[in-house]
Amino acid sequence: MTFKELNIAEPILQALKEKKYENPTPIQEKAIPVALKNRDTIGIAQTGTGKTAAFAIPVIQLIRQLGVRKERGREIKTLILTPTRELAIQIDECFS
């Protein structure tokens, strides 16, 4: 399976290609289609299997599709809760 087969938008596919993401991992194959349908997703996988990208890719695509609503001059994009600062940094890097 490829990211293109997961119906990822072209600009996101380009970014994935630049970051050397070639094919989705098993957790990404299962989670991305569910998340793109705006459904809740729970996934369990070992460290280094692409869990962060499994939710970051669809979040970025959904934000892109829906546009961003401005409130009081600030853009509201998404809220991700994480238990540690280190994980928050890792998630930020993945989204970037």
PDB file of C-alpha atoms in Angstrom:
ATOM      1  CA  MET A   1       0.000   0.000   0.000  1.00  0.00           C
ATOM      2  CA  THR A   2       1.108   3.572  -0.658  1.00  0.00           C
ATOM      3  CA  PHE A   3       0.229   6.911   0.916  1.00  0.00           C
ATOM      4  CA  LYS A   4      -1.440   7.846  -2.378  1.00  0.00           C
ATOM      5  CA  GLU A   5      -3.732   4.832  -2.005  1.00  0.00           C
ATOM      6  CA  LEU A   6      -4.734   6.212   1.397  1.00  0.00           C
ATOM      7  CA  ASN A   7      -6.121   9.296  -0.427  1.00  0.00           C
ATOM      8  CA  ILE A   8      -3.564  11.713   0.978  1.00  0.00           C
ATOM      9  CA  ALA A   9      -3.598  15.140  -0.707  1.00  0.00           C
ATOM     10  CA  GLU A  10      -0.809  15.901  -3.171  1.00  0.00           C
ATOM     11  CA  PRO A  11       0.930  18.641  -1.107  1.00  0.00           C
ATOM     12  CA  ILE A  12       1.102  16.250   1.847  1.00  0.00           C
ATOM     13  CA  LEU A  13       2.374  13.454  -0.402  1.00  0.00           C
ATOM     14  CA  GLN A  14       5.151  15.807  -1.543  1.00  0.00           C
ATOM     15  CA  ALA A  15       6.095  16.592   2.064  1.00  0.00           C
ATOM     16  CA  LEU A  16       6.138  12.880   2.894  1.00  0.00           C
ATOM     17  CA  LYS A  17       8.352  12.213  -0.102  1.00  0.00           C
ATOM     18  CA  GLU A  18      10.769  14.967   0.972  1.00  0.00           C
ATOM     19  CA  LYS A  19      10.985  13.379   4.429  1.00  0.00           C
ATOM     20  CA  LYS A  20      11.687   9.989   2.832  1.00  0.00           C
ATOM     21  CA  TYR A  21       8.414   8.412   3.951  1.00  0.00           C
ATOM     22  CA  GLU A  22       7.996   5.772   1.255  1.00  0.00           C
ATOM     23  CA  ASN A  23       5.152   3.521   2.367  1.00  0.00           C
ATOM     24  CA  PRO A  24       2.815   3.676   5.341  1.00  0.00           C
ATOM     25  CA  THR A  25       3.555   1.461   8.319  1.00  0.00           C
ATOM     26  CA  PRO A  26       0.874  -0.991   9.503  1.00  0.00           C
ATOM     27  CA  ILE A  27      -0.402   1.428  12.175  1.00  0.00           C
ATOM     28  CA  GLN A  28      -0.619   4.197   9.556  1.00  0.00           C
ATOM     29  CA  GLU A  29      -2.443   1.944   7.072  1.00  0.00           C
ATOM     30  CA  LYS A  30      -5.084   1.198   9.678  1.00  0.00           C
ATOM     31  CA  ALA A  31      -5.379   4.582  11.403  1.00  0.00           C
ATOM     32  CA  ILE A  32      -5.207   7.078   8.546  1.00  0.00           C
ATOM     33  CA  PRO A  33      -8.367   5.969   6.675  1.00  0.00           C
ATOM     34  CA  VAL A  34     -10.378   5.962   9.918  1.00  0.00           C
ATOM     35  CA  ALA A  35      -9.085   9.390  10.957  1.00  0.00           C
ATOM     36  CA  LEU A  36      -9.752  10.850   7.494  1.00  0.00           C
ATOM     37  CA  LYS A  37     -13.399   9.894   8.014  1.00  0.00           C
ATOM     38  CA  ASN A  38     -13.247  12.106  11.119  1.00  0.00           C
ATOM     39  CA  ARG A  39     -13.694   9.081  13.370  1.00  0.00           C
ATOM     40  CA  ASP A  40     -12.064   8.508  16.744  1.00  0.00           C
ATOM     41  CA  THR A  41      -9.048   6.233  16.580  1.00  0.00           C
ATOM     42  CA  ILE A  42      -7.086   4.281  19.155  1.00  0.00           C
ATOM     43  CA  GLY A  43      -3.900   2.541  18.110  1.00  0.00           C
ATOM     44  CA  ILE A  44      -1.223   0.591  19.915  1.00  0.00           C
ATOM     45  CA  ALA A  45       2.176  -0.046  18.367  1.00  0.00           C
ATOM     46  CA  GLN A  46       5.813  -0.193  19.374  1.00  0.00           C
ATOM     47  CA  THR A  47       8.085   2.838  19.537  1.00  0.00           C
ATOM     48  CA  GLY A  48       9.328   3.908  16.115  1.00  0.00           C
ATOM     49  CA  THR A  49       6.420   2.493  14.114  1.00  0.00           C
ATOM     50  CA  GLY A  50       4.971   5.831  13.003  1.00  0.00           C
ATOM     51  CA  LYS A  51       2.154   6.369  15.487  1.00  0.00           C
ATOM     52  CA  THR A  52       2.645  10.140  15.524  1.00  0.00           C
ATOM     53  CA  ALA A  53       2.444  10.366  11.733  1.00  0.00           C
ATOM     54  CA  ALA A  54      -0.584   8.057  11.852  1.00  0.00           C
ATOM     55  CA  PHE A  55      -2.579  10.882  13.432  1.00  0.00           C
ATOM     56  CA  ALA A  56      -0.590  13.901  12.196  1.00  0.00           C
ATOM     57  CA  ILE A  57      -1.095  13.161   8.495  1.00  0.00           C
ATOM     58  CA  PRO A  58      -4.903  13.010   8.680  1.00  0.00           C
ATOM     59  CA  VAL A  59      -5.077  16.006  11.032  1.00  0.00           C
ATOM     60  CA  ILE A  60      -3.080  18.092   8.557  1.00  0.00           C
ATOM     61  CA  GLN A  61      -5.255  16.910   5.671  1.00  0.00           C
ATOM     62  CA  LEU A  62      -8.520  17.595   7.512  1.00  0.00           C
ATOM     63  CA  ILE A  63      -7.366  21.081   8.509  1.00  0.00           C
ATOM     64  CA  ARG A  64      -6.408  21.694   4.887  1.00  0.00           C
ATOM     65  CA  GLN A  65      -9.796  20.484   3.628  1.00  0.00           C
ATOM     66  CA  LEU A  66     -11.920  22.317   6.180  1.00  0.00           C
ATOM     67  CA  GLY A  67      -9.913  25.502   6.279  1.00  0.00           C
ATOM     68  CA  VAL A  68      -9.118  27.240   9.530  1.00  0.00           C
ATOM     69  CA  ARG A  69     -11.641  29.363  11.383  1.00  0.00           C
ATOM     70  CA  LYS A  70     -10.251  32.543  12.880  1.00  0.00           C
ATOM     71  CA  GLU A  71     -11.357  33.659  16.306  1.00  0.00           C
ATOM     72  CA  ARG A  72     -10.111  36.890  17.824  1.00  0.00           C
ATOM     73  CA  GLY A  73      -7.250  37.036  15.356  1.00  0.00           C
ATOM     74  CA  ARG A  74      -5.852  33.611  16.296  1.00  0.00           C
ATOM     75  CA  GLU A  75      -6.020  30.542  14.139  1.00  0.00           C
ATOM     76  CA  ILE A  76      -7.421  27.472  15.829  1.00  0.00           C
ATOM     77  CA  LYS A  77      -5.865  24.379  14.307  1.00  0.00           C
ATOM     78  CA  THR A  78      -5.863  21.416  16.656  1.00  0.00           C
ATOM     79  CA  LEU A  79      -5.183  20.506  20.255  1.00  0.00           C
ATOM     80  CA  ILE A  80      -3.003  17.529  21.090  1.00  0.00           C
ATOM     81  CA  LEU A  81      -2.542  16.500  24.701  1.00  0.00           C
ATOM     82  CA  THR A  82       0.593  14.640  25.644  1.00  0.00           C
ATOM     83  CA  PRO A  83       1.935  13.507  29.020  1.00  0.00           C
ATOM     84  CA  THR A  84       5.506  14.763  28.613  1.00  0.00           C
ATOM     85  CA  ARG A  85       7.359  17.746  27.219  1.00  0.00           C
ATOM     86  CA  GLU A  86       9.655  15.439  25.246  1.00  0.00           C
ATOM     87  CA  LEU A  87       6.714  13.821  23.481  1.00  0.00           C
ATOM     88  CA  ALA A  88       5.221  17.248  22.765  1.00  0.00           C
ATOM     89  CA  ILE A  89       8.493  18.256  21.080  1.00  0.00           C
ATOM     90  CA  GLN A  90       8.496  15.056  19.014  1.00  0.00           C
ATOM     91  CA  ILE A  91       4.889  15.646  17.920  1.00  0.00           C
ATOM     92  CA  ASP A  92       5.670  19.260  17.008  1.00  0.00           C
ATOM     93  CA  GLU A  93       8.600  18.109  14.867  1.00  0.00           C
ATOM     94  CA  CYS A  94       6.412  15.550  13.123  1.00  0.00           C
ATOM     95  CA  PHE A  95       3.769  18.176  12.288  1.00  0.00           C
ATOM     96  CA  SER A  96       6.430  20.577  11.061  1.00  0.00           C
TER      97      SER A  96
END
